[in-house]
Every structure is written in C-alpha cells, then in structure tokens.
PDB file of C-alpha atoms and ligand atoms in Angstrom:
ATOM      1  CA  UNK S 932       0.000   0.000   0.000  1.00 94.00           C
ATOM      2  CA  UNK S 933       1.085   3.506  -0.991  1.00 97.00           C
ATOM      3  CA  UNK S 934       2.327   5.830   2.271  1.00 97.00           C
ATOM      4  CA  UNK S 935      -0.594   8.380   1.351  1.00 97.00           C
ATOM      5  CA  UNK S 936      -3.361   5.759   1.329  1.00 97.00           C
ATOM      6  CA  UNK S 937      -1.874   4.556   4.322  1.00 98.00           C
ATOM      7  CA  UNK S 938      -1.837   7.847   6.198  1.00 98.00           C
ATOM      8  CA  UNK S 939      -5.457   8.212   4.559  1.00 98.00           C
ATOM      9  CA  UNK S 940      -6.715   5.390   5.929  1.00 98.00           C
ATOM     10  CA  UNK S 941      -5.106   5.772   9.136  1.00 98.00           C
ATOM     11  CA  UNK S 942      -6.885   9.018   9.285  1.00 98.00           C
ATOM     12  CA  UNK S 943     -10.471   7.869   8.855  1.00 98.00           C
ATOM     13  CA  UNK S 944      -9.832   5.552  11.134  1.00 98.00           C
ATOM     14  CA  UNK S 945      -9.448   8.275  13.554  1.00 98.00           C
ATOM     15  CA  UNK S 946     -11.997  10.415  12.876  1.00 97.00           C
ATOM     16  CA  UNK S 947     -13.983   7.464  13.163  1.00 97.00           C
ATOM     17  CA  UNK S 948     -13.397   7.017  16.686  1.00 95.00           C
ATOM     18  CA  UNK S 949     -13.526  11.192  17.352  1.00 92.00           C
ATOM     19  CA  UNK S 950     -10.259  12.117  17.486  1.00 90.00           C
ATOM     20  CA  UNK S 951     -10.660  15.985  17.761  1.00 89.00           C
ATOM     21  CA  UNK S 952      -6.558  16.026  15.782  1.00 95.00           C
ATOM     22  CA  UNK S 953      -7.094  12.878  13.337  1.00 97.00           C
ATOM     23  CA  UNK S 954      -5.273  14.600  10.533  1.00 97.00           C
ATOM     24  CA  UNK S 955      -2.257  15.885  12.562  1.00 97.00           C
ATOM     25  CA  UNK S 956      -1.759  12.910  14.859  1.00 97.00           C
ATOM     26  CA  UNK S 957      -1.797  10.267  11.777  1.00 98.00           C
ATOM     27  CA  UNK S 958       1.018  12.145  10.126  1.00 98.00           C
ATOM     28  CA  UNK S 959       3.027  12.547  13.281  1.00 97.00           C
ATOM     29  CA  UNK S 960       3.024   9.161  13.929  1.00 98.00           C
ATOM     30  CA  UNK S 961       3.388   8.038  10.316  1.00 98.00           C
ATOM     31  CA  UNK S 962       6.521  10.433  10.766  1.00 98.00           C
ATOM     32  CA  UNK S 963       7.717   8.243  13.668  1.00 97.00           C
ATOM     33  CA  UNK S 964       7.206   5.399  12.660  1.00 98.00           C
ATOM     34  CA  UNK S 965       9.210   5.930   9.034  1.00 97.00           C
ATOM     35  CA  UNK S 966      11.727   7.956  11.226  1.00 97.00           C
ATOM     36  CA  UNK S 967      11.172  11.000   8.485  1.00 97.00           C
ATOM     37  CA  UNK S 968       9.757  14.739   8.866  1.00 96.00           C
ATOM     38  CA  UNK S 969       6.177  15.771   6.944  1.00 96.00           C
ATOM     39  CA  UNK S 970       7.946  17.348   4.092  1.00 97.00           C
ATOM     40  CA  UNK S 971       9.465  14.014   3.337  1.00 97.00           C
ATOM     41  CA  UNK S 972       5.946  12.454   3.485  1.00 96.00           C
ATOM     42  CA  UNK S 973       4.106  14.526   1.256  1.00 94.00           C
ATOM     43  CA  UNK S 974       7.268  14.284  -1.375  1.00 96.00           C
ATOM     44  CA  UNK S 975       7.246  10.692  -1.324  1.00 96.00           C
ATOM     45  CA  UNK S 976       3.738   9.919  -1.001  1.00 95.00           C
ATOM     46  CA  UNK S 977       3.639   7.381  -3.509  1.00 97.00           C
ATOM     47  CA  UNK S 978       6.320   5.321  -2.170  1.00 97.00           C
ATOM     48  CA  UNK S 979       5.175   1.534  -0.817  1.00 97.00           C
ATOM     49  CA  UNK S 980       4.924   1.395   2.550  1.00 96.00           C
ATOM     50  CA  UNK S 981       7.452  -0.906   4.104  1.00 96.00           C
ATOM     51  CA  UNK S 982       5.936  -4.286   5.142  1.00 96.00           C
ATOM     52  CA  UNK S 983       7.162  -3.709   9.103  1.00 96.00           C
ATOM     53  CA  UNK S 984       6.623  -0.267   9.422  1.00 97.00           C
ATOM     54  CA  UNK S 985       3.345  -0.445   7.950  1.00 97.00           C
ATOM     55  CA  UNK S 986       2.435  -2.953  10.928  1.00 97.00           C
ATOM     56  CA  UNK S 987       3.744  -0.824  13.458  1.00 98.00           C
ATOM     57  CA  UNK S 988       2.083   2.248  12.287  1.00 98.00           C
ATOM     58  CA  UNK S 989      -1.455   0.460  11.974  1.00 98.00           C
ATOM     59  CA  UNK S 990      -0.440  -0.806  16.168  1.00 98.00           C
ATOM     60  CA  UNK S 991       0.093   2.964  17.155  1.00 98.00           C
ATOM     61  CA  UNK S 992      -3.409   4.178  15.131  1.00 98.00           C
ATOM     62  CA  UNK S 993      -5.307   1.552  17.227  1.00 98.00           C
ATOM     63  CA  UNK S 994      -3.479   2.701  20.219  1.00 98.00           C
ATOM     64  CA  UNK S 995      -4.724   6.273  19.387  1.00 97.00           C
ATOM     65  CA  UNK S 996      -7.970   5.318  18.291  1.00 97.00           C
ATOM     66  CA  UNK S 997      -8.695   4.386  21.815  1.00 96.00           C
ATOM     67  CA  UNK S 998      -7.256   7.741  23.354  1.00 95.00           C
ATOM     68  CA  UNK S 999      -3.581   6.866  23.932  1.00 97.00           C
ATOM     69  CA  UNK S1000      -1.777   9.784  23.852  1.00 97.00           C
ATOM     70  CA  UNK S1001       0.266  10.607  20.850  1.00 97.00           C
ATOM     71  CA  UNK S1002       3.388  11.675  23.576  1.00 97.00           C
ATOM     72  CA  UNK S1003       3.393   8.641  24.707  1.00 98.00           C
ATOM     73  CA  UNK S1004       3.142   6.623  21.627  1.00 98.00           C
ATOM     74  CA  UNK S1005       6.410   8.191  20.162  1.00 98.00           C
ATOM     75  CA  UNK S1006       7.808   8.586  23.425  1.00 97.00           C
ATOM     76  CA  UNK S1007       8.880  12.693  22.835  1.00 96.00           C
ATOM     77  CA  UNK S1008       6.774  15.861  23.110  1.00 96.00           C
ATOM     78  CA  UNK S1009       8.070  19.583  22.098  1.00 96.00           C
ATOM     79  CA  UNK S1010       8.505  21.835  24.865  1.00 98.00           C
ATOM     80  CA  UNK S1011       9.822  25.301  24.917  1.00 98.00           C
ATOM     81  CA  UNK S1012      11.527  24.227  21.569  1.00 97.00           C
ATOM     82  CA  UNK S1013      13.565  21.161  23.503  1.00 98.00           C
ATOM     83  CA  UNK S1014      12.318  17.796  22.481  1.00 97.00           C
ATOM     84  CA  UNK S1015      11.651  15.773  25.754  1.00 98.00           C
ATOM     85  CA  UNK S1016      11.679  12.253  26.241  1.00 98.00           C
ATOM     86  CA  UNK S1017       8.013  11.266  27.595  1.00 97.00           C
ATOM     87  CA  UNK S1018       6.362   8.210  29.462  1.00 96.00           C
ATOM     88  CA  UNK S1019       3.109   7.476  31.320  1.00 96.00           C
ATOM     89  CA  UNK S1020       4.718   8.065  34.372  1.00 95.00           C
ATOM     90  CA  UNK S1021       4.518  11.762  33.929  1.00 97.00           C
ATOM     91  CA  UNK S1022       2.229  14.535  32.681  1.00 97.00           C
ATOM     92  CA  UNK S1023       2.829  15.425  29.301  1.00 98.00           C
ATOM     93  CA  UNK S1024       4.420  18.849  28.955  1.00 98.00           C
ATOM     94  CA  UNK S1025       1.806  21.901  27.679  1.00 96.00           C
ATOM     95  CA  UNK S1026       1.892  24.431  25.542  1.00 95.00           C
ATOM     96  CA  UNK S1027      -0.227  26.130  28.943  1.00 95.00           C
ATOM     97  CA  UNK S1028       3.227  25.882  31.269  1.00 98.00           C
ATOM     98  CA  UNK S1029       5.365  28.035  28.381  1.00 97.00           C
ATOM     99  CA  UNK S1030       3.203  30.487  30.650  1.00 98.00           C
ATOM    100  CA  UNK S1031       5.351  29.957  33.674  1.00 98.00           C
ATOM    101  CA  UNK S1032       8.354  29.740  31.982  1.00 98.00           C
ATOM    102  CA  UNK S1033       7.940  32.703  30.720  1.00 98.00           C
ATOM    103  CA  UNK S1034       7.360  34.373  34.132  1.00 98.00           C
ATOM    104  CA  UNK S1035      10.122  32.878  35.495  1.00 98.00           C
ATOM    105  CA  UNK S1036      12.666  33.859  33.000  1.00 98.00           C
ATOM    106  CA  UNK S1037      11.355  37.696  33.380  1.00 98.00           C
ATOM    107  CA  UNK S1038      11.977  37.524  37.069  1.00 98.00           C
ATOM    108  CA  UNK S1039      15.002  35.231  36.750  1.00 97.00           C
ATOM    109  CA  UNK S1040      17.056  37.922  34.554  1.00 96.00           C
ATOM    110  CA  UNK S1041      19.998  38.410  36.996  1.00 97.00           C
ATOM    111  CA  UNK S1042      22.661  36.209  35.377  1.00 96.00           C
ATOM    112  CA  UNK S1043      23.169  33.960  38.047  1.00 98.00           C
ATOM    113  CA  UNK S1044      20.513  32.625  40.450  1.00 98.00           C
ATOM    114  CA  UNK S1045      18.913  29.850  42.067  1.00 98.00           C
ATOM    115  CA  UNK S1046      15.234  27.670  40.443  1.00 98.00           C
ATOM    116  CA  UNK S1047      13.632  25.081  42.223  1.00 98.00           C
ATOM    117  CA  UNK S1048      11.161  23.258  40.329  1.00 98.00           C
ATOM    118  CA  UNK S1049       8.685  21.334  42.330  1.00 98.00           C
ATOM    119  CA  UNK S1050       6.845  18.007  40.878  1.00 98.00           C
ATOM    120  CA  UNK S1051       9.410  18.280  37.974  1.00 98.00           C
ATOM    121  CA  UNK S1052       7.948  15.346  35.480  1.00 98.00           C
ATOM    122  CA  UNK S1053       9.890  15.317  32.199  1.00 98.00           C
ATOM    123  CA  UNK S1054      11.806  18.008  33.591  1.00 98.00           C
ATOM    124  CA  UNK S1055      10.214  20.278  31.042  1.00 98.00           C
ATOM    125  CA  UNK S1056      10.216  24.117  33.285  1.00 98.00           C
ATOM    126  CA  UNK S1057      13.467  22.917  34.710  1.00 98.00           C
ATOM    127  CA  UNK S1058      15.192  22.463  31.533  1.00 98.00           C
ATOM    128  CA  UNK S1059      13.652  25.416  30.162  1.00 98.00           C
ATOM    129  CA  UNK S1060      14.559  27.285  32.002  1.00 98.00           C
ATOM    130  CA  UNK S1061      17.575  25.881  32.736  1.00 98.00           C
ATOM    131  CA  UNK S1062      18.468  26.273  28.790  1.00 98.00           C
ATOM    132  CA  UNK S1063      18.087  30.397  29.006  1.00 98.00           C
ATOM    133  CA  UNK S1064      19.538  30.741  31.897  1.00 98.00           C
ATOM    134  CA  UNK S1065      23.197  28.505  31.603  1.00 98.00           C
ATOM    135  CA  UNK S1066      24.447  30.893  34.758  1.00 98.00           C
ATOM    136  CA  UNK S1067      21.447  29.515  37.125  1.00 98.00           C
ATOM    137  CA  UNK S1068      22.155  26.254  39.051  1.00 98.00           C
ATOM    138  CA  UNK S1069      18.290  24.813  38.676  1.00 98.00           C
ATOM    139  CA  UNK S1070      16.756  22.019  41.274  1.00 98.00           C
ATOM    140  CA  UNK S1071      13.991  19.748  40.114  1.00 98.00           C
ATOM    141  CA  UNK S1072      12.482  17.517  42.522  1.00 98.00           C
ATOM    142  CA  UNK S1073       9.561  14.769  41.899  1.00 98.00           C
ATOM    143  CA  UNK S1074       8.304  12.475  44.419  1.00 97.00           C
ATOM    144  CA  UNK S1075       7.961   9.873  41.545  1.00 97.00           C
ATOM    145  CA  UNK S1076      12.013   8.215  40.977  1.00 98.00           C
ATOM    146  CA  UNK S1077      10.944   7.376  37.724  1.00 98.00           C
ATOM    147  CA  UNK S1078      10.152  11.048  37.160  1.00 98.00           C
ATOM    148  CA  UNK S1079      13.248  11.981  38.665  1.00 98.00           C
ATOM    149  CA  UNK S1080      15.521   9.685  36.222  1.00 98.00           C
ATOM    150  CA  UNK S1081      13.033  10.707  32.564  1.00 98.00           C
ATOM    151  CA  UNK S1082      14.243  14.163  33.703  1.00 98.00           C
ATOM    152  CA  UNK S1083      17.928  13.178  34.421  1.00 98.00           C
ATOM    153  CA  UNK S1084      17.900  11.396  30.965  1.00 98.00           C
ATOM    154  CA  UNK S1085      16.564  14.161  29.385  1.00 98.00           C
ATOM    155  CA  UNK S1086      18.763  16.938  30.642  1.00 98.00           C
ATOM    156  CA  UNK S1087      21.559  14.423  29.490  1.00 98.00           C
ATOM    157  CA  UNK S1088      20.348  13.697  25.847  1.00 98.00           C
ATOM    158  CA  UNK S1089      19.737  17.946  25.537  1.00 98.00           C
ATOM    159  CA  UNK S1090      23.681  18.348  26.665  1.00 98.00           C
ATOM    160  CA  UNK S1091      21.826  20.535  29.730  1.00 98.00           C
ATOM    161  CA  UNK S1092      24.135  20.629  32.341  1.00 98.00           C
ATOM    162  CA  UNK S1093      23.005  23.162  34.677  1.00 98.00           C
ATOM    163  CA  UNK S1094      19.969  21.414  35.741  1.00 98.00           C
ATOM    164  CA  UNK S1095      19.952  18.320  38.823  1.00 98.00           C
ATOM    165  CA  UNK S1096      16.947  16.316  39.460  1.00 98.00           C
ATOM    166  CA  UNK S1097      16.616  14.371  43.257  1.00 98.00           C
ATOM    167  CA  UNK S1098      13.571  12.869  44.817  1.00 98.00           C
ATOM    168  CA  UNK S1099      11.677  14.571  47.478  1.00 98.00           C
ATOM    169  CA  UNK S1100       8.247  15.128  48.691  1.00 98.00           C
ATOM    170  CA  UNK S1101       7.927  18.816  47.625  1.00 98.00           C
ATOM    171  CA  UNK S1102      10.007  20.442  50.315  1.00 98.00           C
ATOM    172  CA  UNK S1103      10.933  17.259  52.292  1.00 97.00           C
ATOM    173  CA  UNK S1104      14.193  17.002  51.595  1.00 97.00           C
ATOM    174  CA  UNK S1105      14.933  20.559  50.873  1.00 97.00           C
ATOM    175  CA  UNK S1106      15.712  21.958  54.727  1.00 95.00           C
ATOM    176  CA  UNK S1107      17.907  25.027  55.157  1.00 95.00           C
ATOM    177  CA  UNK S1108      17.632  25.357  51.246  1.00 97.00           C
ATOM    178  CA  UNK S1109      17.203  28.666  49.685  1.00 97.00           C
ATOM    179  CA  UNK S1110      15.853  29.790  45.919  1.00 98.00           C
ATOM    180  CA  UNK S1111      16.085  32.467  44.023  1.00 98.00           C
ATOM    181  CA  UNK S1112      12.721  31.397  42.102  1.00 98.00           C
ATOM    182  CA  UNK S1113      10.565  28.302  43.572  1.00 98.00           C
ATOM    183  CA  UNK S1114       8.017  27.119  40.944  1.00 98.00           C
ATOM    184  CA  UNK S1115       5.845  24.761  40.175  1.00 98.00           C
ATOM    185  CA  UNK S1116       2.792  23.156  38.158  1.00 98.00           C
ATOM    186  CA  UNK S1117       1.716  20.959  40.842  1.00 98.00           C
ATOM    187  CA  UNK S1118      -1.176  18.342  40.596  1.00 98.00           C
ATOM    188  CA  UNK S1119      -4.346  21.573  40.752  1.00 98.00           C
ATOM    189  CA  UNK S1120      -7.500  19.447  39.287  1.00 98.00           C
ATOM    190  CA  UNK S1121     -10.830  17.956  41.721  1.00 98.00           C
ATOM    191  CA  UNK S1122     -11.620  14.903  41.882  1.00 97.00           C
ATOM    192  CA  UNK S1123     -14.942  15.189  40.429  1.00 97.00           C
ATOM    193  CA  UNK S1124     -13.832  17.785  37.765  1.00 97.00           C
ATOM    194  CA  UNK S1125     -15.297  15.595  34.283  1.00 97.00           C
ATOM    195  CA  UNK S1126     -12.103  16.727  32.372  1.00 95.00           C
ATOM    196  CA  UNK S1127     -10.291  14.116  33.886  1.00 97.00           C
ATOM    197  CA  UNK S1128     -12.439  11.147  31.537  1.00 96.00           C
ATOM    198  CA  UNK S1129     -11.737  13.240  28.517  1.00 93.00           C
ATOM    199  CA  UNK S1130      -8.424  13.316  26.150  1.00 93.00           C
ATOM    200  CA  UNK S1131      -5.030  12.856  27.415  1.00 95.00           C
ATOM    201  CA  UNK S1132      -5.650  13.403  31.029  1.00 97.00           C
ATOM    202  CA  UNK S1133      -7.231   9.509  30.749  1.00 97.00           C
ATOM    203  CA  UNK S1134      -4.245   8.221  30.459  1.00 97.00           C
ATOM    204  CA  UNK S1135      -1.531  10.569  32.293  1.00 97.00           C
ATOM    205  CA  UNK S1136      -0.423   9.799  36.190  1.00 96.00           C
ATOM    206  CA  UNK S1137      -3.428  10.675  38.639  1.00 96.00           C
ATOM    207  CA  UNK S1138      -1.001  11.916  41.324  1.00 95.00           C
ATOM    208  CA  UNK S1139       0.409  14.769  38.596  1.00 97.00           C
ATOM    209  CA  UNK S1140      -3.300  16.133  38.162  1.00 98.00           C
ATOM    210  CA  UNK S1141      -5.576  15.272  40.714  1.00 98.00           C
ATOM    211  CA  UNK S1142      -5.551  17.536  44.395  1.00 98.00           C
ATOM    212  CA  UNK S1143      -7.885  17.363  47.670  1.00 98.00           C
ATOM    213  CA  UNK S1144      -9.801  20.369  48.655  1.00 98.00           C
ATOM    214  CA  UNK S1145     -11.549  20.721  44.847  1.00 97.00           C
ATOM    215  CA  UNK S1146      -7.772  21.084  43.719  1.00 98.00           C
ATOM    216  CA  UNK S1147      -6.514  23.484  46.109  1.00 98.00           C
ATOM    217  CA  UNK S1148      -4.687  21.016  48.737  1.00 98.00           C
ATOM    218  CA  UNK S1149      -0.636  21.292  46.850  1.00 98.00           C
ATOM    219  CA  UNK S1150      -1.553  24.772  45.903  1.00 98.00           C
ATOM    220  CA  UNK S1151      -2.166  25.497  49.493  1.00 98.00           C
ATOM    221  CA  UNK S1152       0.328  23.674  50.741  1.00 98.00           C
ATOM    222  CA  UNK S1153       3.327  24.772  48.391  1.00 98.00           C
ATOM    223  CA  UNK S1154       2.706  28.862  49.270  1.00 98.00           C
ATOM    224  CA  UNK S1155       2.798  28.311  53.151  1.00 97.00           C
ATOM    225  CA  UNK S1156       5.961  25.887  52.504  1.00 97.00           C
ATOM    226  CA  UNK S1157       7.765  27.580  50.266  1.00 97.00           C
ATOM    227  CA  UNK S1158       7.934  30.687  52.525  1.00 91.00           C
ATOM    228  CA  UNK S1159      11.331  28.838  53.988  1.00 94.00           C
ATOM    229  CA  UNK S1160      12.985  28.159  51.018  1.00 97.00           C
ATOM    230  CA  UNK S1161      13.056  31.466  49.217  1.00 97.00           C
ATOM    231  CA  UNK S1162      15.778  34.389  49.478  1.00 96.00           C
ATOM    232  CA  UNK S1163      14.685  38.019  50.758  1.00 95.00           C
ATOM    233  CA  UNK S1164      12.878  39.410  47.075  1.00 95.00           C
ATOM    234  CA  UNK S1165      12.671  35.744  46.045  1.00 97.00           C
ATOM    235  CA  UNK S1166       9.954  34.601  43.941  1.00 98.00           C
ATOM    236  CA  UNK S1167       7.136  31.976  44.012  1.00 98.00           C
ATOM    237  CA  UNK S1168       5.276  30.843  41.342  1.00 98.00           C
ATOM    238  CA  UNK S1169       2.256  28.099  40.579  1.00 98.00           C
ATOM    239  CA  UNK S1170       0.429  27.145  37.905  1.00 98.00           C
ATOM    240  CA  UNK S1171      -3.088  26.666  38.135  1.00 98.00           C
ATOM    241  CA  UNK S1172      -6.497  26.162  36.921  1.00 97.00           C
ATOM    242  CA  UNK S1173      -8.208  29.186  34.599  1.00 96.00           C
ATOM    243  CA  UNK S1174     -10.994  29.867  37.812  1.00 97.00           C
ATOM    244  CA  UNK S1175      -8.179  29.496  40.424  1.00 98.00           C
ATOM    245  CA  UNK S1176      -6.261  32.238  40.147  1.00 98.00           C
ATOM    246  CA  UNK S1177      -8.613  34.494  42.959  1.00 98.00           C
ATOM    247  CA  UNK S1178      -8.021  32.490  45.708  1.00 98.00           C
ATOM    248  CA  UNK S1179      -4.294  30.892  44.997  1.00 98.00           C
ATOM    249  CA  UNK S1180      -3.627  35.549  44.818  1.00 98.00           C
ATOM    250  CA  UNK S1181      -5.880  35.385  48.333  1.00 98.00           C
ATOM    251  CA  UNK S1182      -3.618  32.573  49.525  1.00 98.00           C
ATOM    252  CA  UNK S1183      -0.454  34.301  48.812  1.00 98.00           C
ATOM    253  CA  UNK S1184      -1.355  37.773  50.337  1.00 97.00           C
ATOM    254  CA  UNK S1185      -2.499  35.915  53.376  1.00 97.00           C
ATOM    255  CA  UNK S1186       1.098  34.114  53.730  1.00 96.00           C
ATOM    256  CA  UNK S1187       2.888  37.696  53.702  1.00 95.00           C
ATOM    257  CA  UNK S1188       3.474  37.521  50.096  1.00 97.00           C
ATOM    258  CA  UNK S1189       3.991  40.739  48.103  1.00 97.00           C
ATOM    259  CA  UNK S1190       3.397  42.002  44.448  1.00 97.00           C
ATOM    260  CA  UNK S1191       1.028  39.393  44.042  1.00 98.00           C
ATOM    261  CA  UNK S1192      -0.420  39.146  40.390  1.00 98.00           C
ATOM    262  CA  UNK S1193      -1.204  36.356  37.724  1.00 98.00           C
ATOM    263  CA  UNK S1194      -0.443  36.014  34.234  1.00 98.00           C
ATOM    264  CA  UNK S1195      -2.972  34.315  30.799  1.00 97.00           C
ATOM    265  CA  UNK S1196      -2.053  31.778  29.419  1.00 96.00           C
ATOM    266  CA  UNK S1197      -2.701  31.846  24.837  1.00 92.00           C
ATOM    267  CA  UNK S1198      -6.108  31.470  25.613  1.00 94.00           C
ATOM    268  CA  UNK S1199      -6.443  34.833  28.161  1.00 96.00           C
ATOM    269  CA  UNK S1200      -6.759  32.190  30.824  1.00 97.00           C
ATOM    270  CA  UNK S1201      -5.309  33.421  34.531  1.00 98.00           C
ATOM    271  CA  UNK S1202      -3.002  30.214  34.538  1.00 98.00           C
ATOM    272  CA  UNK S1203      -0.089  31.185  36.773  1.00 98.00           C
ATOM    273  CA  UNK S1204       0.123  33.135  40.020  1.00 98.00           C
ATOM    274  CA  UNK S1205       3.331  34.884  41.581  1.00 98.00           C
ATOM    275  CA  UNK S1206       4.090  36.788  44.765  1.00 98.00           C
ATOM    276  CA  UNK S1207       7.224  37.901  46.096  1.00 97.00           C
ATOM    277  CA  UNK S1208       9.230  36.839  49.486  1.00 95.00           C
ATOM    278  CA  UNK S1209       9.437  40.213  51.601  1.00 85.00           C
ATOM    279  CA  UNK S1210      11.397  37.983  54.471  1.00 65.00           C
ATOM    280  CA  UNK S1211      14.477  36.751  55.594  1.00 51.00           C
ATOM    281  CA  UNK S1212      14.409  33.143  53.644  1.00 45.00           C
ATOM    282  CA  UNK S1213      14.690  30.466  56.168  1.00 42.00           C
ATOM    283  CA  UNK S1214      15.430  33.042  58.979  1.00 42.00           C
ATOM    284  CA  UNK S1215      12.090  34.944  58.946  1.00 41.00           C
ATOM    285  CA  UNK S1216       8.969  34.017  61.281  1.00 38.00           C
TER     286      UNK S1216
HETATM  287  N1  LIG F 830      -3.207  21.811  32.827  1.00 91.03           N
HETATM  288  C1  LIG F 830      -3.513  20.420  32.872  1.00 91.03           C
HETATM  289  C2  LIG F 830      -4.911  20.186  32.338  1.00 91.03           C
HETATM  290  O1  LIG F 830      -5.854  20.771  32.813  1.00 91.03           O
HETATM  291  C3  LIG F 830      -3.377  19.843  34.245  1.00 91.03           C
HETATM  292  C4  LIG F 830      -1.996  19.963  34.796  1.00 91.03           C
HETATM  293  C5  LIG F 830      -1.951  19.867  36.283  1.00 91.03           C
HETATM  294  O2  LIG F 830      -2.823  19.354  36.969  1.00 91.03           O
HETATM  295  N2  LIG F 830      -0.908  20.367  36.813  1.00 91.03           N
HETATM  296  O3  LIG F 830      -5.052  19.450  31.396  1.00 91.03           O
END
C-alpha cells in the first residue's frame, strides 16, 4: 500500500473514533514510525509502505484510536523548543506551562541565580529554564524516581548541564535550602472535575493532576511551605487552573506575600500566580 493511502486510511480511522486532531496525529506518527519529517511524506507519497513499518504504524493508530496519547506513543513531546523524552509516568508537557516559563525567565534575569522546580515530570520548566539561563544552578524535585531519572535522561540527551533532578516530597528534603525562584505546576484538578475522563488526562499519572480540597490542597500547601525556602525578594510561582487564580492571589497575600499578580495563558486564561518573598528566607517568622 502507498504511504498516502496509508496515512489516509489511518486518518479515517481516527476520525472514526472522534479524534478531535485525526489529521495531525496520523502524520506525526506516520513520521515516527518511518523515522522521516512531513515534508518528506508529502514528497514521497507514492512510495510503498514498508511491510514492518506499515504494521507498526497500523499498532500505534489503534493505540490512538482508543485515546492513547500521541506523547506517549512516540515517546517525545516539544517543549519550549527542547524535544523531551516522555512516558506514562509523567504529565505530558503543555503548551499552557510556556506560561510559567515565561514568568520565570522575566523575574530570573539576573545572570546567576537559584530555580527550584517542584513536581518536575519530564523536567520540562526545569530544563527550560535551565536552557536560558546557563548561569542559574536549577533544582527539580519529583516524588515519583521514575520522574526523577526521565528528567535526568533528558537533561543528558539535551547536553543541559546546569539542571539536577533528586527525589523529594515537595520540600521534604529541601531543609535550610534557599531559591532564588521556587516554581511549580503541581497536581491543581478535583476529583470530580469531568475533564479528567476526557483526552489525554485519561491516560496521564493521577497523582500529577488530581488535588484534595476541589484542587486546592498542593496549591495550598506549596505557598505556606515555600515561605522557607526562598531568598529576601525571592519569587514563588504556581500554575493553576483558569478559575483558580482568585483564591491561589488570596492565599499568597495571606502568607505575607507581596506584588502578588497572575499572568494568561494563549487562551487569556489566569493560569499562573506569583508573589514575592518580603522575608528573611529560612530566617524569617
Ligand atoms: N493543565 C492540565 C490540564 O488541565 C493539568 C496539569 C496539572 O494538573 N498540573 O489538562
């Protein structure tokens, strides 16, 4: 069979089962799979499709046709231009946290710093930011180990060598440490909330998405923790969910915070919220 009746196919076959991105995620995965770019596809369209790729590419379109997530079927996902190694023990990097590291690079301008990056996954803010910044010694922590090494092997395959990944349980094994910048895009969804039986979030760790107290409980948690870890004029910020920015700005003012203020995401969503350390770091109250 010709590639372009392949990827035809392949793409009726998802629309079929209501994938909202048939077109694009049949030729990314054709891509994969023949270990070429799109240009190359559309030039030689009416090459035969070899016998074994052709079997593994029909695999991956069943996998997808029942909601597995295209990161996870090719293993990779683009973030912040770096292409990170991905696996279903960590949320797939969005387009949504380029939002934070955004933030964090306009507060982190001095050329040298500290970043700690809380619930690190792929290691996708870390490296980020970590990338920009080559002067900043940058922390990620996860409380998965399997998160912790994805990131280590990705900081390794980008040649980023700025960035360290360790386990700990947010803070945990953080005492007397101090930051520059703390961040994070901590687990922010409830329980109940229906997006979690829809699209990728199906299939992506529960612990990376789901909080107690209708999402609140890390968000919570993280501002009145993270009040010992940052320097005097030190910097917190969290990602969040477009209707939680009001109270995660309430939460911060309460905590001492100052400067407090949130930033949309592409869509004019309030997705991240910062506030500034006006303390002694680890010394104050
Ligand atoms: N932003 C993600 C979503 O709503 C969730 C990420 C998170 O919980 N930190 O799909």
């Amino acid at each position: 069979m010709r590639l372009d009746r392949l990827l035809g196919r392949a793409v009726e076959r998802l629309e079929a089962a209501g994938s909202p991105s048939a077109r694009r995620d049949a030729e990314v995965l054709l891509c994969h799979v023949l270990g070429v770019d799109l240009a190359w596809l559309y030039t030689w369209g009416d090459r035969e499709a070899p016998v074994l790729e052709r079997a593994r590419y029909e695999a991956l379109i069943a996998a997808r046709a029942v909601g597995k997530p295209v990161a996870y079927l090719t293993g990779k996902r683009e973030f912040w231009g770096l292409v990170l190694s991905t696996s279903p023990d960590t949320l797939i990097p969005r387009p949504d946290t380029e939002t934070l590291v955004e933030a964090a690079l306009h507060l982190g301008r001095a050329p040298v710093g500290r970043l700690l990056d809380l619930g690190t996954g792929t290691g996708a803010i870390a490296l980020a930011f970590a990338s920009e910044r080559p002067g900043w010694a940058v922390l990620g922590i996860d409380i998965s180990l399997a998160a912790v090494a994805l990131a280590r092997h990705n900081a390794e395959r980008l040649g980023i060598d700025n960035a360290n990944f360790c386990k700990s349980d947010w803070f945990a094994a953080l005492a007397g440490e101090v930051f520059e910048l703390v961040v994070a895009n901590p687990p922010y969804i409830d329980a109940q909330d229906p997006h979690l039986a829809s699209g990728d979030l199906r299939f992506e760790p529960r612990s990376a998405l789901v909080a107690a107290n209708q999402g609140f409980a890390d968000l919570c948690r993280l501002v009145q923790d993270a009040r010992h870890h940052l320097t005097p004029g030190g910097w917190l910020l969290l990602e969040h969910g477009h209707t939680q920015a009001p109270r995660v700005r309430d939460v911060l003012q309460d905590e001492g915070f100052l400067e407090v203020a949130s930033r949309e995401d592409l869509s004019g969503h309030e997705r991240v919220s910062l506030g500034q350390a006006a303390w002694a770091g680890s010394l104050g109250r």
